[in-house]
Amino acid sequence: MSVEEKSPASRPKSKSVLDLAALIKQTMIQAGVGKQFALILQLGRILYPKESSDKYKGSQLKDILRGRKVPFLHYLLAIYLALRIEKENNFAQQSNPADEIKEKQRWAIGWLIAELESLKNETVKNRKPLTSSSEMKQRSRLPDNYIQEWVDAVESLKELIVEPATRDNDIPSLPTLDQFPDMFSPLIIITGTSRYSPPESISDLFNASARLTDLLFINRLKLPLKTLVIPDSHIINLDPRNRVRLLGEKNILLIGGPVVNAVTRALWKKSVFGFSFDERRGAFNEIYDELKRTGLLNTKKQVELFHAFLNSSPEIDYDSDVYRDRGPTKAERRKIYDLVMEWRGKVGIPGANHDQIKKIFYPNGSFDPVAMNEESAPGNGHDRALITLAPNIWDRGIDDIDEDNYRGRYVSVIVAGFSELGTALALKSLANPGHFKSHPLGGFLNVTPGQYSTDLEKITQANYEWDDNNSTPGYTVRSLYTQIKKQLSADSGERAYVLRRRFNDAELSGYCEFIERFLRDDRG
């Protein structure tokens, strides 16, 4: 006998009840399968201690998820809180307040509609009184269309509150830097890290070690205590699906330039402002994933041999005594040698060594779409600090391998310099949101070292400023978007040289669309 047959008072499987069940299931999936049932049991008892414990058994939740019952409001609250706790524990991160408000609205509207539908479909005989027998008698005298009027009213409320947030073509505007950090929650921080030399793992290859001074001013940001700070080596070592799990549905703060932070490299053509690179850089877009897919560099000894081959003459004998006792078998040594020759071919230098390939990732200039120019790297102890925005390309479907299919709901903030001086001062400037009123999407700050006698004083005494002659001129989002849109509309041969050099047609279109997302509510 089914549960419905055992319990005549079970509410029918109306569309509204099933919709509510689907909403709960969706949130359970987002939170991840974990301790939800235990949490619901605990929270239910805390919120409603007078109820008998059987109301919080697993069977109760199963009936709700099957659309057989509409939960009591206090029980729905227990479910909601349990899922929120589980989700935040999984990501160790605070939720975006705006998203949480919308989620609460969806749950409240879903419950109201489901409850009203069940009321409408039940007889007075089978319906328990809300608070007293007198209320029961009063309800029996209500007009036939009374409940339907409430249903219509709530449906209108649903259209007003819930629907605009869920339409595909109604993407909310993205936050600008003058709103940091308040509108950038949840947030995860990714920095460079120290590297072993010679390399011991794939993440040590083609990277320079980051400096601790990159984080010198991080406490000035006053971020939530739950904010994670993780090294880029952790991201390198993750497979693509787990990267999406970790980095999706949140904003990212990237500290460090492409020399020390491999994740910053991944966004070099997608950030509003950015660095310029050696043209051969494009051949190494997926450098670490490609190396991992070969299956040849899984151990420390294999990575060490790869590095040794790179720093040797192309005419070496991979089976010589020098390499025979390194660990890998003869067949593995041959494959690793062939891999080295393949990567040298990508660089275009037959005898390229490890450092020569690494230099491809050193920026040789800056790309400024406001000034519409490229400047060479600064010298004489000076630096330029880059603070800019890029999409979070990992906020996409877990099985979607196309990084251009990101959902556009979250951003990456990049703070970097040509040296550690620029990186530290870029992070320091981010702690002053008012500094970005005239530069809402960031830009390049002019950085000058102050009087100093130690390397630490060089950074702590340094100054940064917007200087129209040496840094990004002031602008609005609207003025920048208009300028890029005009360039996009022109024939490719008539576009500014810096845009032709940096983007093909599809890339420039995506770049323009990203800037447009900051105009969704007509700011700027």
XYZ file of C-alpha atoms in Angstrom:
524
model
C 0.000 0.000 0.000
C 1.430 3.433 -0.946
C 1.992 6.266 1.480
C -0.846 8.157 -0.167
C -3.251 5.259 0.414
C -2.187 4.991 4.044
C -2.693 8.676 4.634
C -5.940 10.011 3.148
C -5.046 13.482 4.403
C -1.907 13.597 2.246
C -2.007 16.608 0.048
C -2.277 15.995 -3.712
C 0.665 16.105 -6.120
C -0.296 19.442 -7.632
C 2.164 21.285 -9.867
C 2.833 23.841 -7.142
C 3.730 21.159 -4.576
C 6.003 19.444 -7.103
C 7.626 22.793 -7.936
C 8.404 23.326 -4.261
C 9.861 19.823 -4.032
C 12.011 20.513 -7.096
C 13.290 23.747 -5.527
C 14.338 21.871 -2.375
C 16.013 19.130 -4.439
C 17.898 21.710 -6.506
C 19.273 23.372 -3.381
C 20.261 19.983 -1.962
C 22.262 19.281 -5.120
C 23.961 22.684 -4.915
C 24.824 22.111 -1.255
C 26.206 18.660 -2.002
C 25.134 15.379 -0.485
C 26.243 15.424 3.113
C 24.729 15.822 6.565
C 21.455 17.463 5.504
C 19.137 14.901 7.125
C 20.915 15.111 10.478
C 20.954 18.898 10.319
C 17.263 19.044 9.479
C 16.506 16.758 12.407
C 18.536 18.925 14.821
C 17.250 22.267 13.562
C 13.657 21.041 13.471
C 13.785 20.102 17.139
C 15.414 23.403 18.088
C 12.905 25.497 16.150
C 9.853 23.509 17.224
C 10.671 21.549 20.391
C 7.041 20.856 21.320
C 6.429 18.806 18.198
C 6.906 15.043 18.445
C 10.240 13.819 17.107
C 8.625 11.698 14.384
C 7.838 14.882 12.442
C 11.546 15.121 11.662
C 12.196 11.573 10.543
C 13.634 10.920 7.100
C 10.295 9.656 5.792
C 8.788 13.109 6.334
C 11.443 14.686 4.106
C 11.042 11.956 1.490
C 7.300 12.644 1.251
C 8.028 16.341 0.794
C 10.623 15.659 -1.921
C 8.144 13.374 -3.708
C 5.532 16.110 -3.756
C 3.186 14.217 -1.421
C 3.180 16.783 1.367
C 3.565 20.488 1.894
C 5.835 20.963 4.928
C 4.833 23.052 7.909
C 6.504 26.433 7.678
C 8.813 25.780 10.639
C 9.878 22.494 9.043
C 10.572 24.238 5.730
C 12.719 26.721 7.645
C 14.671 23.809 9.169
C 15.277 22.384 5.681
C 16.389 25.758 4.344
C 18.790 26.444 7.218
C 20.268 22.948 7.037
C 20.998 23.316 3.341
C 22.491 26.785 3.792
C 24.784 25.506 6.561
C 25.853 22.519 4.469
C 26.547 24.679 1.422
C 28.617 27.193 3.374
C 30.563 24.397 5.077
C 31.334 22.816 1.721
C 32.759 26.015 0.282
C 33.978 27.524 3.589
C 32.653 30.814 2.314
C 29.941 33.306 3.084
C 27.085 33.596 0.633
C 26.348 36.570 -1.534
C 23.705 38.528 0.462
C 21.793 39.512 -2.684
C 21.649 35.899 -3.887
C 20.530 34.714 -0.451
C 17.649 37.211 -0.398
C 16.493 36.008 -3.830
C 16.728 32.405 -2.689
C 14.629 33.112 0.403
C 12.059 34.847 -1.786
C 11.832 31.830 -4.087
C 11.341 29.477 -1.142
C 8.702 31.702 0.487
C 6.731 32.150 -2.738
C 7.027 28.433 -3.554
C 5.690 27.482 -0.137
C 2.809 29.989 -0.262
C 1.634 28.772 -3.656
C 1.936 25.097 -2.686
C 0.056 25.664 0.591
C -2.729 27.608 -1.121
C -3.070 24.992 -3.848
C -3.385 22.235 -1.257
C -5.948 24.284 0.670
C -7.949 24.758 -2.473
C -7.918 21.018 -3.219
C -8.822 19.811 0.253
C -12.224 19.544 1.852
C -12.954 21.213 5.168
C -13.375 17.734 6.631
C -9.865 16.643 5.853
C -8.220 19.930 6.742
C -7.031 20.493 10.294
C -7.778 23.911 11.800
C -4.969 26.428 11.558
C -5.268 27.521 15.192
C -8.731 26.693 16.557
C -12.116 25.153 15.840
C -13.644 28.630 15.526
C -11.242 29.429 12.710
C -12.281 26.173 11.052
C -15.929 27.176 11.163
C -15.080 30.626 9.868
C -13.232 29.176 6.899
C -16.218 26.977 5.985
C -18.251 30.159 5.529
C -15.710 31.825 3.217
C -16.704 32.518 -0.404
C -15.742 29.826 -2.922
C -13.291 32.137 -4.682
C -11.555 33.291 -1.489
C -8.590 30.881 -1.766
C -8.364 31.437 -5.526
C -8.012 35.182 -4.956
C -5.092 34.478 -2.649
C -3.575 32.157 -5.265
C -3.873 34.871 -7.918
C -2.343 37.456 -5.577
C 0.649 35.248 -4.769
C 1.147 34.397 -8.445
C 1.368 38.136 -9.133
C 3.873 38.456 -6.309
C 5.867 35.596 -7.815
C 5.987 37.386 -11.169
C 7.145 40.582 -9.460
C 9.785 39.116 -7.136
C 10.942 35.735 -8.368
C 10.671 35.661 -12.130
C 12.936 38.622 -13.027
C 15.816 36.973 -11.174
C 15.443 33.712 -13.094
C 14.990 34.861 -16.675
C 17.973 33.980 -18.862
C 18.023 37.368 -20.567
C 17.939 39.317 -17.318
C 21.533 38.965 -16.163
C 22.128 41.196 -13.143
C 24.775 43.864 -13.499
C 28.232 43.024 -12.232
C 29.863 44.991 -9.396
C 32.518 47.622 -10.059
C 35.684 48.175 -8.040
C 34.259 51.134 -6.125
C 31.942 48.549 -4.495
C 34.744 46.275 -3.267
C 34.532 44.246 -1.063
C 30.846 44.645 -0.106
C 29.427 43.459 -3.443
C 32.071 40.802 -4.075
C 30.856 38.155 -1.664
C 31.376 35.213 -1.722
C 35.084 35.590 -2.479
C 38.076 33.259 -2.764
C 41.689 34.440 -3.021
C 44.338 32.797 -5.211
C 48.003 33.772 -4.891
C 51.303 32.646 -6.285
C 53.518 30.475 -4.102
C 57.128 29.375 -3.725
C 58.478 26.952 -6.340
C 61.011 24.188 -6.023
C 64.168 24.596 -8.087
C 64.788 22.269 -9.766
C 61.053 21.569 -10.199
C 59.526 18.634 -8.360
C 55.968 18.761 -9.745
C 54.155 20.123 -12.785
C 53.080 23.242 -10.844
C 56.767 24.154 -10.324
C 57.424 24.303 -14.076
C 57.573 27.635 -15.947
C 56.709 29.641 -12.817
C 58.637 32.068 -10.642
C 58.255 32.076 -6.867
C 55.901 34.685 -5.437
C 57.034 37.084 -2.718
C 55.392 37.284 0.682
C 55.277 41.062 0.222
C 52.506 40.470 -2.362
C 50.210 39.985 0.660
C 51.636 42.845 2.724
C 48.405 44.880 2.732
C 45.826 42.074 2.600
C 44.450 42.817 6.089
C 43.410 46.280 4.904
C 40.726 44.657 2.751
C 38.800 43.645 5.916
C 37.478 40.472 4.330
C 35.278 37.923 6.175
C 37.186 35.463 8.355
C 35.896 32.567 6.244
C 37.630 33.863 3.115
C 39.947 31.182 1.743
C 43.455 32.038 0.531
C 44.868 29.245 -1.633
C 47.994 28.922 -3.825
C 47.751 28.700 -7.589
C 49.577 25.353 -7.423
C 46.419 23.868 -5.883
C 44.367 25.057 -8.879
C 46.953 23.658 -11.301
C 46.771 20.243 -9.651
C 42.965 20.035 -9.792
C 41.217 18.398 -12.721
C 38.863 20.674 -14.733
C 35.682 19.427 -13.026
C 37.030 20.050 -9.526
C 38.215 23.514 -10.559
C 34.634 24.342 -11.479
C 33.422 22.897 -8.171
C 35.844 25.053 -6.200
C 35.802 28.303 -8.175
C 32.246 28.376 -9.549
C 29.489 30.405 -7.884
C 31.887 32.900 -6.308
C 34.107 35.854 -7.086
C 37.878 35.460 -7.260
C 40.675 37.772 -6.128
C 43.909 36.969 -7.981
C 47.060 38.351 -6.372
C 50.206 38.345 -8.481
C 51.017 38.707 -12.154
C 51.388 35.977 -14.793
C 55.000 35.266 -13.836
C 54.071 34.038 -10.350
C 50.342 33.230 -10.582
C 49.364 30.723 -13.262
C 45.637 31.463 -12.803
C 46.212 35.111 -13.735
C 47.675 33.858 -17.023
C 44.436 32.089 -17.895
C 42.581 35.424 -18.026
C 45.119 37.470 -19.981
C 42.799 38.117 -22.946
C 39.605 38.404 -20.920
C 40.476 41.115 -18.379
C 39.389 44.684 -19.119
C 42.947 45.964 -18.664
C 45.914 43.653 -18.923
C 49.511 42.863 -19.721
C 51.048 42.348 -23.145
C 53.093 39.237 -23.854
C 55.404 37.600 -26.317
C 53.260 36.497 -29.284
C 54.293 32.867 -28.651
C 52.385 32.985 -25.353
C 49.220 31.771 -27.105
C 50.754 28.352 -27.769
C 50.817 27.694 -24.019
C 47.242 28.544 -23.035
C 46.624 25.144 -21.431
C 50.204 24.365 -20.520
C 49.598 22.434 -17.291
C 46.542 20.482 -18.370
C 48.373 19.444 -21.542
C 51.355 18.209 -19.534
C 49.070 16.310 -17.136
C 47.216 14.642 -19.998
C 50.467 13.103 -21.261
C 50.704 11.032 -18.054
C 54.497 11.347 -18.250
C 55.108 13.800 -15.391
C 53.254 12.224 -12.478
C 56.261 11.708 -10.188
C 59.047 13.888 -8.849
C 61.692 11.903 -10.750
C 59.809 12.243 -14.047
C 59.504 16.032 -13.596
C 63.189 16.305 -12.659
C 64.150 14.367 -15.811
C 61.917 16.578 -17.978
C 63.657 19.647 -16.508
C 67.113 18.089 -17.016
C 66.351 17.316 -20.670
C 65.095 20.885 -21.190
C 68.361 22.292 -19.879
C 70.496 19.999 -22.032
C 71.530 20.029 -25.660
C 68.982 18.700 -28.197
C 71.579 16.119 -29.258
C 71.643 14.379 -25.859
C 71.400 10.618 -25.555
C 68.363 9.968 -23.358
C 69.722 6.487 -22.646
C 73.154 7.617 -21.501
C 74.507 6.786 -18.059
C 73.763 10.365 -16.959
C 70.007 9.747 -17.201
C 69.719 5.965 -16.824
C 69.634 5.988 -13.027
C 67.129 8.870 -12.754
C 64.177 6.548 -12.119
C 62.004 6.442 -15.268
C 62.300 3.432 -17.552
C 63.980 3.594 -20.967
C 60.593 3.813 -22.687
C 59.515 6.634 -20.349
C 62.796 8.473 -20.898
C 62.250 8.362 -24.666
C 58.722 9.720 -24.338
C 59.823 12.503 -21.962
C 62.638 13.411 -24.387
C 60.115 13.587 -27.274
C 57.874 15.785 -25.108
C 60.759 18.196 -24.517
C 61.413 18.429 -28.258
C 57.703 19.070 -28.884
C 57.651 21.964 -26.406
C 60.805 23.452 -27.839
C 59.052 23.414 -31.193
C 56.178 25.465 -29.744
C 58.643 28.130 -28.641
C 60.344 28.173 -32.018
C 63.803 27.895 -30.461
C 65.407 24.479 -31.176
C 67.497 24.443 -28.002
C 65.133 26.387 -25.709
C 65.757 25.709 -22.036
C 63.393 25.974 -19.075
C 64.094 29.651 -18.323
C 63.700 30.688 -21.961
C 60.241 29.136 -22.062
C 59.366 30.694 -18.700
C 60.243 34.158 -20.037
C 57.330 33.904 -22.478
C 55.060 34.584 -19.503
C 56.896 37.737 -18.427
C 54.811 40.742 -19.524
C 56.597 43.107 -21.871
C 54.025 45.882 -21.706
C 50.547 47.005 -20.640
C 47.261 47.058 -22.562
C 45.063 50.087 -21.779
C 41.703 50.242 -23.642
C 40.918 53.733 -22.312
C 44.114 55.334 -23.590
C 43.911 52.788 -26.453
C 47.626 52.078 -26.294
C 50.277 49.641 -25.197
C 53.117 50.862 -23.012
C 56.410 49.075 -22.541
C 57.361 47.777 -19.113
C 58.516 50.521 -16.690
C 62.114 50.890 -15.552
C 64.290 52.867 -13.114
C 62.801 51.177 -10.072
C 59.281 52.377 -10.932
C 56.313 50.119 -11.561
C 52.745 50.176 -12.812
C 50.097 48.525 -10.678
C 47.324 46.676 -12.499
C 43.903 46.493 -10.852
C 41.251 45.148 -13.171
C 38.218 42.904 -13.618
C 37.760 39.763 -15.673
C 34.999 37.154 -15.870
C 35.077 34.103 -13.638
C 35.470 31.585 -16.452
C 34.995 28.669 -14.012
C 31.428 29.669 -13.176
C 29.923 27.253 -15.692
C 28.446 23.774 -15.933
C 30.624 21.134 -14.292
C 30.895 19.137 -17.535
C 31.285 22.174 -19.793
C 34.863 22.300 -21.086
C 34.405 25.551 -23.033
C 35.661 28.437 -20.874
C 33.696 30.902 -23.023
C 30.441 29.403 -21.720
C 30.781 31.055 -18.334
C 27.500 32.264 -16.865
C 28.558 35.864 -16.269
C 27.346 36.069 -12.658
C 30.715 36.445 -10.929
C 33.996 38.217 -11.628
C 37.722 37.865 -11.094
C 39.616 40.803 -9.596
C 43.270 40.928 -10.642
C 45.907 42.881 -8.693
C 49.417 42.623 -10.113
C 52.525 44.528 -11.085
C 55.541 44.114 -13.306
C 57.364 43.462 -10.032
C 56.457 42.774 -6.407
C 56.300 46.558 -5.824
C 53.381 46.974 -8.228
C 51.560 43.913 -6.883
C 51.738 45.086 -3.263
C 50.571 48.609 -4.129
C 47.768 47.298 -6.352
C 46.434 45.318 -3.379
C 46.822 48.362 -1.138
C 44.796 50.523 -3.533
C 41.979 47.952 -3.597
C 41.392 48.699 0.097
C 40.295 52.208 -0.904
C 37.050 51.803 -2.918
C 36.673 55.562 -3.359
C 39.853 55.508 -5.390
C 37.932 53.776 -8.196
C 35.050 56.241 -8.619
C 36.707 57.560 -11.768
C 38.142 54.140 -12.726
C 35.267 51.695 -12.027
C 36.797 48.786 -13.966
C 40.334 49.522 -12.819
C 43.380 50.415 -14.847
C 47.106 51.000 -14.433
C 48.311 53.063 -11.478
C 51.632 54.873 -11.542
C 53.807 53.588 -8.671
C 56.900 55.380 -7.384
C 59.108 54.095 -4.580
C 59.639 56.430 -1.652
C 62.813 56.990 0.357
C 63.985 53.623 1.614
C 66.959 51.759 2.997
C 65.453 48.239 2.983
C 63.374 46.240 0.500
C 60.428 46.377 2.904
C 60.593 50.169 3.153
C 60.698 50.347 -0.636
C 57.130 48.998 -0.588
C 55.759 50.566 2.600
C 57.029 54.041 1.616
C 55.946 53.799 -2.043
C 53.200 55.991 -3.516
C 50.543 55.252 -6.111
C 48.311 57.617 -8.089
C 46.156 58.002 -11.152
C 48.299 60.130 -13.433
C 46.789 60.952 -16.811
C 50.280 61.163 -18.299
C 51.665 57.925 -16.853
C 48.602 55.868 -15.984
C 45.010 55.221 -17.070
C 42.957 58.424 -17.643
C 39.590 58.715 -15.877
C 36.542 57.185 -17.565
C 33.062 55.788 -16.963
C 31.804 52.311 -17.820
C 29.535 53.911 -20.401
C 32.346 55.810 -22.117
C 34.590 52.737 -22.262
C 31.795 50.510 -23.571
C 30.887 53.069 -26.238
C 34.506 53.260 -27.362
C 34.935 49.493 -27.644
C 31.530 49.062 -29.304
C 32.522 51.603 -31.954
C 35.745 49.710 -32.624
C 33.853 46.424 -32.870
C 31.481 47.905 -35.448
C 34.351 49.067 -37.656
C 36.030 46.884 -40.266
C 38.832 44.891 -38.674
C 41.445 46.731 -40.745
C 40.241 50.084 -39.424
C 40.347 49.205 -35.743
C 42.954 50.546 -33.352
C 46.232 48.673 -33.702
C 46.278 47.577 -30.050
C 42.893 45.858 -30.497
C 43.865 44.192 -33.781
C 47.040 42.911 -32.161
C 45.298 41.551 -29.073
C 41.913 40.212 -30.276
C 40.382 38.429 -33.218
C 36.760 39.299 -34.087
C 35.197 36.715 -31.764
C 37.490 37.657 -28.864
C 36.777 41.373 -29.265
C 33.038 40.658 -29.329
C 33.282 38.663 -26.082
C 35.414 41.402 -24.535
C 32.791 44.034 -25.447
C 29.958 41.876 -24.076
C 31.767 41.499 -20.758
C 32.102 45.279 -20.365
C 28.416 45.648 -21.269
C 27.457 43.476 -18.295
C 28.471 46.287 -15.979
C 25.781 48.476 -17.619
C 22.758 46.250 -16.937
C 21.303 48.760 -14.505
C 22.578 51.760 -16.508
C 25.358 52.630 -14.105
C 28.206 54.747 -15.415
